[in-house]
Coordinates of C-alpha atoms (C1' of nucleotides) in Angstrom, one line a residue:
Chain A
M1 CA 0.0 0.0 0.0
A2 CA 1.2 3.4 -0.9
E3 CA 2.5 5.7 1.9
L4 CA 0.0 8.4 2.7
R5 CA 1.3 11.9 2.3
L6 CA -0.6 15.0 3.2
Y7 CA 0.1 18.6 2.6
N8 CA 0.6 20.3 5.9
T9 CA 0.0 24.1 5.9
L10 CA 2.3 24.3 8.9
A11 CA 5.2 23.0 6.9
R12 CA 4.0 24.2 3.5
R13 CA 4.8 20.8 2.0
K14 CA 3.6 17.3 1.8
Q15 CA 4.6 15.1 4.7
R16 CA 4.2 11.5 5.4
F17 CA 1.2 11.1 7.7
E18 CA 2.3 9.8 11.1
P19 CA -0.5 9.7 13.6
L20 CA 0.1 10.1 17.3
E21 CA -1.2 6.7 17.9
A22 CA -0.6 4.0 15.3
G23 CA -3.6 3.1 13.3
R24 CA -5.7 5.9 14.6
A25 CA -6.5 9.4 13.3
G26 CA -8.2 12.2 15.1
I27 CA -9.6 14.9 12.9
Y28 CA -11.2 18.2 13.9
T29 CA -13.1 20.1 11.3
C30 CA -14.1 23.7 11.8
G31 CA -17.8 23.8 11.3
P32 CA -20.1 26.6 10.2
T33 CA -21.6 29.5 12.1
V34 CA -25.2 28.6 11.8
Y35 CA -26.9 31.9 11.1
S36 CA -27.8 31.2 7.4
H37 CA -27.5 28.8 4.6
Q38 CA -24.2 27.2 3.8
H39 CA -23.4 27.8 0.2
L40 CA -21.6 25.5 -2.2
G41 CA -18.3 26.9 -1.4
N42 CA -18.7 26.0 2.2
L43 CA -19.9 22.6 1.3
R44 CA -16.9 22.0 -0.9
T45 CA -14.8 22.3 2.3
Y46 CA -16.8 19.6 4.0
V47 CA -16.6 17.3 1.0
F48 CA -12.9 17.7 1.3
A49 CA -12.9 16.9 5.0
D50 CA -15.1 13.9 4.2
L51 CA -12.7 12.8 1.5
L52 CA -9.9 12.9 4.1
G53 CA -11.8 10.9 6.6
R54 CA -12.9 8.3 4.0
A55 CA -9.4 8.0 2.6
L56 CA -7.9 7.5 6.1
R57 CA -10.4 4.7 6.7
W58 CA -9.7 3.2 3.3
F59 CA -6.0 3.2 4.2
G60 CA -6.9 1.3 7.4
F61 CA -7.0 4.0 10.0
Q62 CA -9.5 4.1 12.7
V63 CA -10.9 7.6 12.3
R64 CA -12.4 9.8 15.0
H65 CA -13.9 12.9 13.3
V66 CA -15.2 15.9 15.2
I67 CA -17.1 18.7 13.6
N68 CA -18.3 21.7 15.6
I69 CA -21.3 24.0 15.2
T70 CA -20.7 27.6 16.0
D71 CA -24.0 28.7 17.4
V72 CA -22.8 31.8 19.3
G73 CA -21.0 34.8 19.3
H74 CA -18.6 35.8 16.7
L75 CA -18.7 39.3 15.5
T76 CA -19.0 40.8 12.1
D77 CA -15.6 42.3 12.5
D78 CA -12.5 40.6 13.6
A79 CA -11.3 43.8 15.3
D80 CA -13.6 42.2 17.8
A81 CA -16.1 44.9 17.2
G82 CA -19.2 45.0 15.2
E83 CA -22.3 42.9 15.7
D84 CA -22.9 39.4 16.6
K85 CA -24.1 37.5 13.5
M86 CA -26.3 35.2 15.4
E87 CA -28.0 38.0 17.2
L88 CA -28.4 39.9 14.0
A89 CA -29.9 37.0 12.1
A90 CA -32.3 36.2 15.0
R91 CA -33.5 39.7 15.2
G92 CA -34.0 39.8 11.4
A93 CA -36.0 36.6 11.4
G94 CA -37.9 37.4 14.6
L95 CA -36.7 34.1 16.1
S96 CA -34.6 33.3 19.1
I97 CA -31.0 32.6 18.7
S98 CA -31.4 28.9 19.5
E99 CA -34.2 28.7 17.0
I100 CA -32.0 30.2 14.3
A101 CA -29.2 27.9 15.2
D102 CA -31.4 24.8 15.2
K103 CA -32.9 25.7 11.9
W104 CA -29.6 26.2 10.1
T105 CA -27.9 23.4 11.8
R106 CA -30.6 21.0 10.6
I107 CA -30.4 22.3 7.1
F108 CA -26.6 22.0 7.1
K109 CA -26.7 18.5 8.3
Q110 CA -29.3 17.6 5.7
D111 CA -27.0 19.0 3.0
L112 CA -24.1 17.0 4.2
K113 CA -26.2 13.9 4.2
K114 CA -27.3 14.6 0.6
L115 CA -23.6 15.0 -0.3
R116 CA -22.9 11.6 1.3
V117 CA -20.6 13.2 3.9
L118 CA -20.2 10.6 6.6
E119 CA -21.6 11.4 10.0
P120 CA -18.8 12.4 12.3
A121 CA -18.2 10.7 15.6
V122 CA -19.0 13.9 17.4
W123 CA -21.0 17.0 16.6
C124 CA -20.3 19.7 19.2
K125 CA -21.9 23.0 19.8
A126 CA -20.1 26.0 21.2
T127 CA -23.0 26.9 23.5
E128 CA -22.8 23.5 25.1
H129 CA -19.1 23.9 26.0
V130 CA -18.9 27.3 27.6
P131 CA -17.4 25.9 30.9
E132 CA -14.6 24.3 28.9
Q133 CA -13.9 27.6 27.2
V134 CA -13.9 29.5 30.5
R135 CA -11.6 27.0 32.0
M136 CA -9.1 27.4 29.1
I137 CA -9.2 31.2 29.3
A138 CA -8.6 30.9 33.1
E139 CA -5.6 28.7 32.3
L140 CA -4.2 31.3 29.9
E141 CA -4.8 34.1 32.4
E142 CA -3.0 32.1 35.1
K143 CA 0.0 31.7 32.8
G144 CA 0.0 35.4 32.0
F145 CA -1.1 35.4 28.4
T146 CA -4.0 37.6 28.8
Y147 CA -4.9 41.2 29.7
R148 CA -8.1 42.9 30.6
A149 CA -9.3 45.7 28.3
E150 CA -12.4 47.8 28.6
D151 CA -14.6 45.4 26.6
G152 CA -13.1 42.0 27.3
I153 CA -10.2 39.7 28.1
Y154 CA -7.7 39.6 25.3
F155 CA -4.9 37.2 24.3
D156 CA -1.6 39.0 24.3
V157 CA 0.2 37.8 21.2
S158 CA 3.5 39.4 22.3
K159 CA 3.8 36.8 25.0
D160 CA 3.9 34.0 22.4
P161 CA 7.2 33.9 20.5
N162 CA 5.7 31.4 18.1
Y163 CA 2.6 33.4 17.3
G164 CA 1.7 33.5 13.6
E165 CA 3.9 30.6 12.6
L166 CA 1.1 28.9 10.7
A167 CA 0.4 31.9 8.5
R168 CA 4.0 33.2 8.5
L169 CA 2.7 36.5 9.9
D170 CA 5.0 39.4 10.4
L171 CA 3.8 41.1 13.6
E172 CA 6.0 44.1 13.1
T173 CA 4.3 44.8 9.7
Q174 CA 1.0 44.5 11.3
R175 CA 1.9 46.9 14.0
S176 CA 3.2 49.4 11.6
Q177 CA -0.1 49.2 9.7
E178 CA -2.0 49.6 12.9
R179 CA -1.1 53.3 12.9
I180 CA -3.2 53.8 9.9
A181 CA -6.1 51.6 11.1
S182 CA -8.2 52.4 14.1
A183 CA -6.5 51.8 17.4
G184 CA -9.2 50.2 19.6
A185 CA -8.8 48.7 23.0
K186 CA -6.2 46.1 21.9
R187 CA -2.5 46.6 22.6
H188 CA -1.5 44.9 19.4
P189 CA -3.7 44.6 16.3
A190 CA -3.2 40.8 16.3
D191 CA -4.5 40.5 19.9
F192 CA -7.8 38.8 20.0
A193 CA -10.7 38.4 22.4
L194 CA -11.0 35.4 24.6
W195 CA -14.0 36.7 26.5
K196 CA -16.2 39.7 25.7
F197 CA -18.2 41.5 28.3
S198 CA -21.8 42.0 27.7
P199 CA -22.5 45.6 26.9
G200 CA -23.7 47.7 29.8
E201 CA -26.1 49.6 27.7
G202 CA -28.2 49.0 24.7
P203 CA -30.2 45.9 23.9
R204 CA -29.3 43.0 26.0
R205 CA -27.8 40.0 24.3
Q206 CA -29.8 36.8 24.1
M207 CA -26.8 34.7 24.8
E208 CA -24.5 35.4 27.7
W209 CA -22.9 33.6 30.5
E210 CA -21.4 34.2 33.9
S211 CA -17.7 34.0 34.2
P212 CA -14.8 34.9 36.5
W213 CA -14.6 38.1 34.5
G214 CA -18.2 39.0 34.6
R215 CA -21.2 38.3 32.4
G216 CA -20.4 38.0 28.7
F217 CA -19.7 35.6 26.0
P218 CA -16.6 33.7 24.6
G219 CA -14.5 35.0 21.8
W220 CA -14.8 33.1 18.5
H221 CA -11.6 31.2 18.5
I222 CA -11.6 29.7 22.0
E223 CA -14.5 27.3 21.2
C224 CA -12.5 25.2 18.8
S225 CA -9.6 25.0 21.1
A226 CA -11.8 23.9 24.0
M227 CA -14.0 21.5 22.1
S228 CA -11.2 19.8 20.2
T229 CA -9.3 19.3 23.5
R230 CA -12.4 17.7 25.0
Y231 CA -13.0 15.3 22.2
L232 CA -9.6 14.6 20.8
G233 CA -7.3 15.3 23.7
S234 CA -4.7 18.0 24.2
S235 CA -2.9 17.1 21.0
F236 CA -4.3 15.5 17.9
D237 CA -3.5 14.6 14.3
I238 CA -5.4 16.7 11.8
H239 CA -7.3 20.0 11.8
T240 CA -9.1 21.0 8.7
G241 CA -10.9 24.1 7.5
G242 CA -11.1 26.7 4.7
I243 CA -8.0 28.5 3.5
D244 CA -9.3 31.7 4.9
H245 CA -8.9 30.4 8.4
V246 CA -5.1 30.3 8.3
P247 CA -4.2 33.9 9.2
V248 CA -6.7 34.5 12.0
H249 CA -8.8 31.7 13.3
H250 CA -6.4 28.9 13.1
T251 CA -3.5 31.1 14.1
N252 CA -5.3 32.1 17.2
E253 CA -6.4 28.6 18.0
I254 CA -2.8 27.5 18.0
A255 CA -1.8 30.4 20.2
Q256 CA -4.5 29.6 22.8
S257 CA -4.1 25.9 22.7
E258 CA -0.4 25.6 22.8
N259 CA 0.0 28.0 25.6
A260 CA -2.9 26.8 27.7
L261 CA -2.2 23.2 27.2
G262 CA 1.6 23.4 27.1
V263 CA 1.9 21.3 24.0
R264 CA 3.7 22.0 20.8
P265 CA 2.8 21.2 18.2
W266 CA -0.8 21.1 19.3
V267 CA -2.0 19.9 16.0
R268 CA 0.3 17.9 13.8
V269 CA -1.2 18.4 10.4
W270 CA -3.2 21.5 9.3
M271 CA -5.1 21.0 6.0
H272 CA -7.0 23.7 4.2
A273 CA -9.3 23.7 1.3
G274 CA -9.1 26.2 -1.5
W275 CA -11.9 28.6 -2.5
L276 CA -14.7 27.8 -4.8
M277 CA -15.2 30.7 -7.1
L278 CA -18.3 31.9 -8.9
D279 CA -18.1 33.9 -12.1
G280 CA -14.6 34.8 -11.4
G281 CA -15.4 36.1 -8.0
K282 CA -15.4 34.6 -4.6
L283 CA -18.6 33.1 -3.2
S284 CA -19.5 35.2 -0.3
K285 CA -22.6 35.3 1.8
S286 CA -22.7 39.0 2.2
A287 CA -22.6 39.6 -1.6
G288 CA -25.6 37.4 -2.0
G289 CA -26.2 35.1 -4.9
A290 CA -24.1 32.3 -3.6
P291 CA -25.9 29.2 -4.7
T292 CA -26.9 26.5 -2.3
L293 CA -27.3 22.8 -2.7
D294 CA -31.0 23.2 -3.0
D295 CA -30.5 25.7 -5.8
L296 CA -28.6 23.0 -7.6
I297 CA -31.2 20.3 -6.9
A298 CA -33.8 22.7 -8.3
A299 CA -31.8 23.0 -11.4
G300 CA -31.7 19.3 -11.9
I301 CA -28.2 18.7 -10.6
E302 CA -27.9 15.8 -8.1
P303 CA -25.9 16.4 -4.9
E304 CA -23.6 13.6 -6.0
A305 CA -23.0 15.4 -9.2
F306 CA -21.8 18.3 -7.2
R307 CA -19.6 16.0 -5.2
Y308 CA -18.1 14.6 -8.4
F309 CA -17.5 18.2 -9.5
A310 CA -15.8 19.0 -6.2
L311 CA -13.6 15.9 -6.6
G312 CA -12.7 17.0 -10.1
A313 CA -10.3 19.6 -8.9
H314 CA -7.6 19.1 -6.3
Y315 CA -8.9 20.3 -2.9
R316 CA -6.2 22.9 -2.5
Q317 CA -6.9 24.4 -5.8
Q318 CA -9.1 27.4 -6.3
A319 CA -12.0 25.9 -8.3
H320 CA -14.5 27.6 -10.4
L321 CA -18.2 26.9 -10.2
T322 CA -19.9 27.1 -13.6
E323 CA -23.1 25.7 -15.0
D324 CA -21.1 23.9 -17.7
G325 CA -18.7 22.4 -15.3
L326 CA -21.6 21.1 -13.2
R327 CA -23.3 19.6 -16.2
R328 CA -20.1 17.9 -17.3
A329 CA -19.6 16.5 -13.8
Q330 CA -23.2 15.3 -13.8
R331 CA -22.7 13.4 -17.1
S332 CA -19.6 11.8 -15.9
W333 CA -21.1 10.8 -12.6
R334 CA -24.2 9.4 -14.3
R335 CA -22.1 7.4 -16.6
L336 CA -20.2 5.8 -13.7
C337 CA -23.5 4.9 -12.1
R338 CA -24.8 3.4 -15.3
H339 CA -21.7 1.3 -15.8
L340 CA -22.0 -0.1 -12.3
E341 CA -25.7 -0.7 -12.9
V342 CA -24.9 -2.7 -16.0
W343 CA -22.1 -4.6 -14.3
G344 CA -24.2 -5.1 -11.2
G345 CA -25.6 -8.2 -12.6
A346 CA -22.2 -9.7 -13.0
R347 CA -21.9 -9.8 -9.2
A348 CA -24.6 -12.3 -9.1
V349 CA -22.5 -14.7 -11.0
P350 CA -21.8 -17.8 -9.1
G351 CA -18.9 -17.2 -6.8
G352 CA -19.3 -13.5 -7.0
A353 CA -16.7 -10.8 -7.5
A354 CA -15.6 -11.0 -3.9
A355 CA -14.7 -14.6 -4.2
A356 CA -13.0 -14.2 -7.5
P357 CA -9.2 -14.0 -7.5
R358 CA -7.9 -10.6 -8.1
S359 CA -6.2 -10.3 -11.5
A360 CA -3.0 -8.5 -12.0
E361 CA -4.8 -5.8 -13.9
A362 CA -7.3 -5.3 -11.1
E363 CA -4.4 -5.0 -8.7
L364 CA -2.8 -2.4 -11.0
C365 CA -6.0 -0.4 -11.0
R366 CA -6.3 -0.5 -7.3
Q367 CA -2.7 0.6 -7.0
R368 CA -3.2 3.5 -9.3
F369 CA -6.1 4.6 -7.3
A370 CA -4.3 4.2 -4.0
A371 CA -1.3 6.1 -5.2
A372 CA -3.4 9.0 -6.3
L373 CA -5.1 9.2 -2.9
A374 CA -1.9 8.7 -1.0
D375 CA -0.5 11.7 -2.8
D376 CA -2.3 14.4 -0.8
L377 CA -5.7 13.1 -1.7
N378 CA -5.4 13.7 -5.4
A379 CA -9.0 13.1 -6.3
P380 CA -8.7 14.2 -9.9
R381 CA -6.0 11.5 -10.4
A382 CA -8.1 9.0 -8.4
L383 CA -11.0 9.7 -10.8
A384 CA -8.6 9.1 -13.7
A385 CA -7.8 5.8 -12.2
V386 CA -11.5 5.0 -11.9
W387 CA -12.0 5.7 -15.6
Q388 CA -9.0 3.6 -16.6
T389 CA -10.6 0.8 -14.6
V390 CA -13.9 1.4 -16.4
R391 CA -12.3 1.3 -19.9
S392 CA -10.0 -1.6 -19.2
D393 CA -10.1 -4.3 -21.8
S394 CA -8.9 -7.1 -19.7
L395 CA -11.0 -6.8 -16.6
A396 CA -14.1 -8.8 -16.2
D397 CA -17.3 -6.9 -15.5
A398 CA -17.5 -8.4 -12.0
E399 CA -14.0 -7.2 -11.3
K400 CA -14.8 -3.7 -12.5
A401 CA -17.9 -3.7 -10.3
A402 CA -16.0 -4.8 -7.3
L403 CA -13.3 -2.3 -7.9
L404 CA -15.7 0.6 -8.4
T405 CA -17.6 -0.3 -5.3
D406 CA -14.4 -0.4 -3.4
F407 CA -13.2 3.0 -4.8
D408 CA -16.6 4.5 -4.0
Q409 CA -15.9 3.9 -0.3
V410 CA -13.6 6.8 -0.7
L411 CA -15.2 8.8 -3.4
G412 CA -18.6 8.7 -1.8
L413 CA -20.4 9.1 -5.0
G414 CA -23.1 6.7 -4.2
L415 CA -22.4 4.8 -7.4
E416 CA -24.6 1.9 -6.7
A417 CA -27.0 3.4 -4.3
V418 CA -28.7 5.6 -6.8
V419 CA -29.7 2.6 -8.9
G420 CA -32.8 0.8 -8.2
I421 CA -33.5 -2.4 -10.1
E422 CA -37.0 -3.6 -10.0
P423 CA -37.9 -6.9 -11.6
D424 CA -41.2 -6.7 -13.4
E425 CA -42.9 -9.1 -11.1
S426 CA -46.4 -8.3 -12.4
S427 CA -45.6 -9.8 -15.7
S428 CA -46.3 -13.5 -15.7
T429 CA -44.3 -14.1 -18.8
G430 CA -41.5 -11.7 -17.9
D431 CA -41.6 -10.6 -21.5
S432 CA -40.8 -7.0 -20.8
G433 CA -38.0 -7.8 -18.5
P434 CA -37.0 -5.7 -15.5
V435 CA -37.8 -2.0 -15.4
I436 CA -35.0 0.1 -14.1
V437 CA -35.7 3.5 -12.8
F438 CA -32.8 5.8 -12.6
G439 CA -32.5 8.4 -10.0
A440 CA -35.6 10.0 -8.4
E441 CA -38.5 7.9 -7.3
V442 CA -41.5 7.4 -9.3
A443 CA -45.0 7.0 -7.9
P444 CA -46.3 3.4 -7.8
E445 CA -49.3 4.1 -9.9
Q446 CA -47.2 5.8 -12.5
R447 CA -44.8 3.0 -12.4
E448 CA -47.5 0.5 -13.3
G449 CA -48.6 2.7 -16.2
I450 CA -45.1 2.8 -17.5
R451 CA -44.8 -1.0 -17.3
E452 CA -48.0 -1.4 -19.2
L453 CA -46.8 0.9 -22.0
I454 CA -43.6 -0.9 -22.3
R455 CA -45.4 -4.2 -22.6
E456 CA -47.6 -2.7 -25.3
R457 CA -44.6 -1.4 -27.1
E458 CA -42.9 -4.7 -26.9
S459 CA -45.7 -6.4 -28.6
A460 CA -45.7 -3.7 -31.3
R461 CA -42.1 -4.2 -31.9
R462 CA -42.5 -7.9 -32.2
G463 CA -45.1 -7.1 -34.8
R464 CA -42.7 -4.8 -36.5
D465 CA -45.1 -1.9 -36.0
W466 CA -42.4 0.7 -35.6
Q467 CA -44.7 3.6 -35.8
R468 CA -46.7 2.5 -32.8
A469 CA -43.5 1.5 -30.9
D470 CA -42.0 4.9 -31.5
A471 CA -45.2 6.7 -30.5
I472 CA -45.1 5.0 -27.2
R473 CA -41.5 5.9 -26.8
D474 CA -42.3 9.5 -27.6
R475 CA -45.1 9.6 -25.2
L476 CA -42.9 8.4 -22.4
A477 CA -40.3 10.9 -23.4
E478 CA -42.8 13.6 -22.9
D479 CA -43.4 12.4 -19.4
G480 CA -39.7 12.5 -18.8
F481 CA -38.7 8.9 -19.2
A482 CA -36.1 7.6 -21.6
L483 CA -36.0 4.1 -23.0
E484 CA -33.2 1.9 -23.8
D485 CA -33.8 -1.3 -25.8
R486 CA -31.3 -3.8 -24.8
S487 CA -30.9 -7.2 -26.3
D488 CA -33.0 -8.9 -23.7
Q489 CA -35.0 -6.2 -22.1
T490 CA -36.2 -2.6 -22.3
V491 CA -34.9 -0.3 -19.6
V492 CA -36.7 2.8 -18.6
R493 CA -35.1 5.6 -16.7
R494 CA -35.9 9.2 -15.8
A495 CA -34.8 11.3 -18.8
E496 CA -31.8 13.4 -17.9
T497 CA -32.7 16.9 -17.2
G498 CA -31.3 20.1 -18.7
R499 CA -28.8 19.8 -21.5
A500 CA -27.4 16.5 -20.3
Chain B
rG1 C1' 1.4 49.1 -0.8
rG2 C1' 2.6 44.0 1.3
rC3 C1' 1.8 38.6 0.7
rG4 C1' 0.3 34.4 -2.3
rC5 C1' -1.9 31.4 -6.2
rC6 C1' -2.7 30.4 -11.2
rG7 C1' -2.0 30.4 -16.9
rU8 C1' -1.6 22.6 -19.9
rA9 C1' -6.0 20.3 -26.2
rG10 C1' -12.9 23.6 -27.6
rC11 C1' -14.1 23.3 -22.1
rC12 C1' -12.7 21.2 -17.1
rA13 C1' -8.4 19.2 -15.0
rA14 C1' -3.8 15.9 -13.3
rG15 C1' 1.3 16.0 -13.9
rU16 C1' 6.4 20.0 -10.8
rG17 C1' 13.5 17.6 -14.2
rG18 C1' 13.4 12.4 -18.6
rU19 C1' 10.0 12.9 -24.4
rA20 C1' 2.0 15.3 -21.7
rA21 C1' -3.4 11.1 -16.8
rG22 C1' -8.5 11.4 -17.0
rG23 C1' -13.4 13.5 -18.0
rC24 C1' -16.9 16.4 -21.0
rA25 C1' -17.8 18.3 -26.0
rC26 C1' -16.8 17.8 -31.4
rG27 C1' -15.8 14.5 -35.7
rG28 C1' -15.6 9.3 -37.8
rG29 C1' -17.0 4.2 -37.2
rC30 C1' -19.5 -0.2 -34.7
rC31 C1' -24.1 -1.8 -32.5
rU32 C1' -29.7 -0.7 -33.1
rG33 C1' -35.9 -1.4 -37.0
rC34 C1' -34.8 3.8 -35.8
rA35 C1' -33.2 5.8 -31.3
rA36 C1' -31.0 5.7 -26.5
rA37 C1' -27.1 3.5 -23.9
rG38 C1' -22.5 1.3 -24.8
rC39 C1' -17.9 0.4 -27.5
rC40 C1' -13.7 1.8 -30.9
rC41 C1' -10.8 5.6 -33.3
rU42 C1' -9.3 10.8 -33.6
rG43 C1' -6.7 16.0 -30.9
rA44 C1' -2.1 19.6 -27.2
rU45 C1' 4.9 20.2 -26.6
rC46 C1' 2.3 22.8 -22.0
rC47 C1' 1.1 32.2 -22.1
rC48 C1' 5.7 34.8 -24.1
rC49 C1' 11.2 35.8 -23.9
rG50 C1' 15.9 34.5 -21.8
rG51 C1' 18.8 31.3 -18.6
rU52 C1' 20.4 26.6 -15.8
rU53 C1' 20.7 21.3 -17.5
rC54 C1' 22.7 15.8 -21.4
rG55 C1' 17.5 16.7 -20.9
rA56 C1' 12.2 21.4 -18.5
rA57 C1' 5.3 22.0 -18.9
rU58 C1' 8.2 21.0 -14.6
rC59 C1' 14.1 24.9 -11.8
rC60 C1' 15.8 30.4 -12.1
rG61 C1' 15.1 35.6 -14.1
rG62 C1' 12.1 39.0 -16.8
rG63 C1' 7.5 40.0 -19.1
rC64 C1' 2.0 39.6 -20.3
rG65 C1' -2.7 37.8 -18.5
rG66 C1' -6.4 36.0 -14.7
rC67 C1' -7.4 35.5 -9.4
rG68 C1' -7.1 35.5 -4.1
rC69 C1' -5.5 37.3 0.8
rC70 C1' -4.0 41.5 4.0
rU71 C1' -11.9 43.2 7.4
rC72 C1' -16.1 38.7 8.5
rC73 C1' -15.9 34.5 5.4
rA74 C1' -15.3 27.6 3.9

RNA sequence: GGCGCCGUAGCCAAGUGGUAAGGCACGGGCCUGCAAAGCCCUGAUCCCCGGUUCGAAUCCGGGCGGCGCCUCCA
């Protein structure tokens, strides 16, 4: 098996993955702030994290994946000023903060499910871990890394000689620029809030807690430090997130954690997904128009097709979301499904694919796939290996089916799950053969009607009444179903939508 | 202003020193009653210029072009 190498942002190069504990991998993924919909750019990042988890499992690691939900407190401005996004969203919708959080958390999880992102071992919410956060802040205070300002408790970056290592920050430059920017309560522009005091005046916050420093709420970064520690220990293997988190969020997480916990490195491997661009511009919530998964579904693009699209570019690359690109991904993905559908029968062959000895060619295919994955999760290359498997001359169909099913453990494209094969049990003679419906479900009564039409057409074809046969085919096409006459049966599937 | 990324066939996209993976589209063919699906065949010397090297898409320098970060963001 190939040696797994991962690109570590900390080292700025690929490194062999060596877990703290042999055979096990702990992953922490920065989750969303649940004040609105997650757009496709956000989702790409979770597809990446899922690819990582699946790949590690495929390589034999026992994976413990933790994803957090930020349901409180961070501000619209990283100068630790501005408004709280959750409070803002709640007020705008006329709901309580927990209602807002619940709503968007639910939708987020549904999206992940549609994208076949595996359920993590732990989902953790910031609001349910305030004591842990307070404890960590107290630890930092005790060790002298904090100071009290007018509006909160801050982390003093000057106390940490390693501050900014992840992002290669130059604190001097930041300070010099500070003269231009607004000063604020912080001693250094990179200092960040650990605990913010509730404002003495104005509307009272919905979410606030008592603490040794008075009533208030935790800073944004501390939650990830506190929760990852609770669920993965004081040091763990891999931390993932979007590329944007490098200079601020992750940099601050490291500063807090390493100094509070006294470990270094706190996290061994930092992995970051690149941006997904739209029309040459970044997808951004504030700008609006950032498409969601439901937008795609409404446009006839399956979530799995988006997943295929996401896997089509390396996770660290900036990718561009276009209608054409999505349609192309959709076609490719559907073809893979179709291949497996056709080969599916081969697995029923006596002995089965699992029992069959693996040919040298099959072994080569698997090695190509493994090598691609092992090289920093090179999914585009892995997909190339998939297609080389599909087009192979020497592999038996059963072998291909077995290989693709295996590969799909990592790709998560649901290659076989989307296919439903229904024998036409109502036909006593079995003349019309099985009816296969591709993709979305079809109402039972409609299903029977389709079977009836196919039987009718079959007898027309036997009588060489092509006109009638074609008329039936046209009629089904109008209803959105496409026919395929195979040698032994007629297959019906939902016609592909859009241009595909 | 500072930092960084990218520029590979019509499109998307791997490859980062040894003579260019893969997908989609196009064209041709096979199969089919006709279709559909499937199968086969077909295409690039890697933005430009210079350098290093036996050898570069891959390293270095200089251009041109596109984009991102430096404020919240996945």
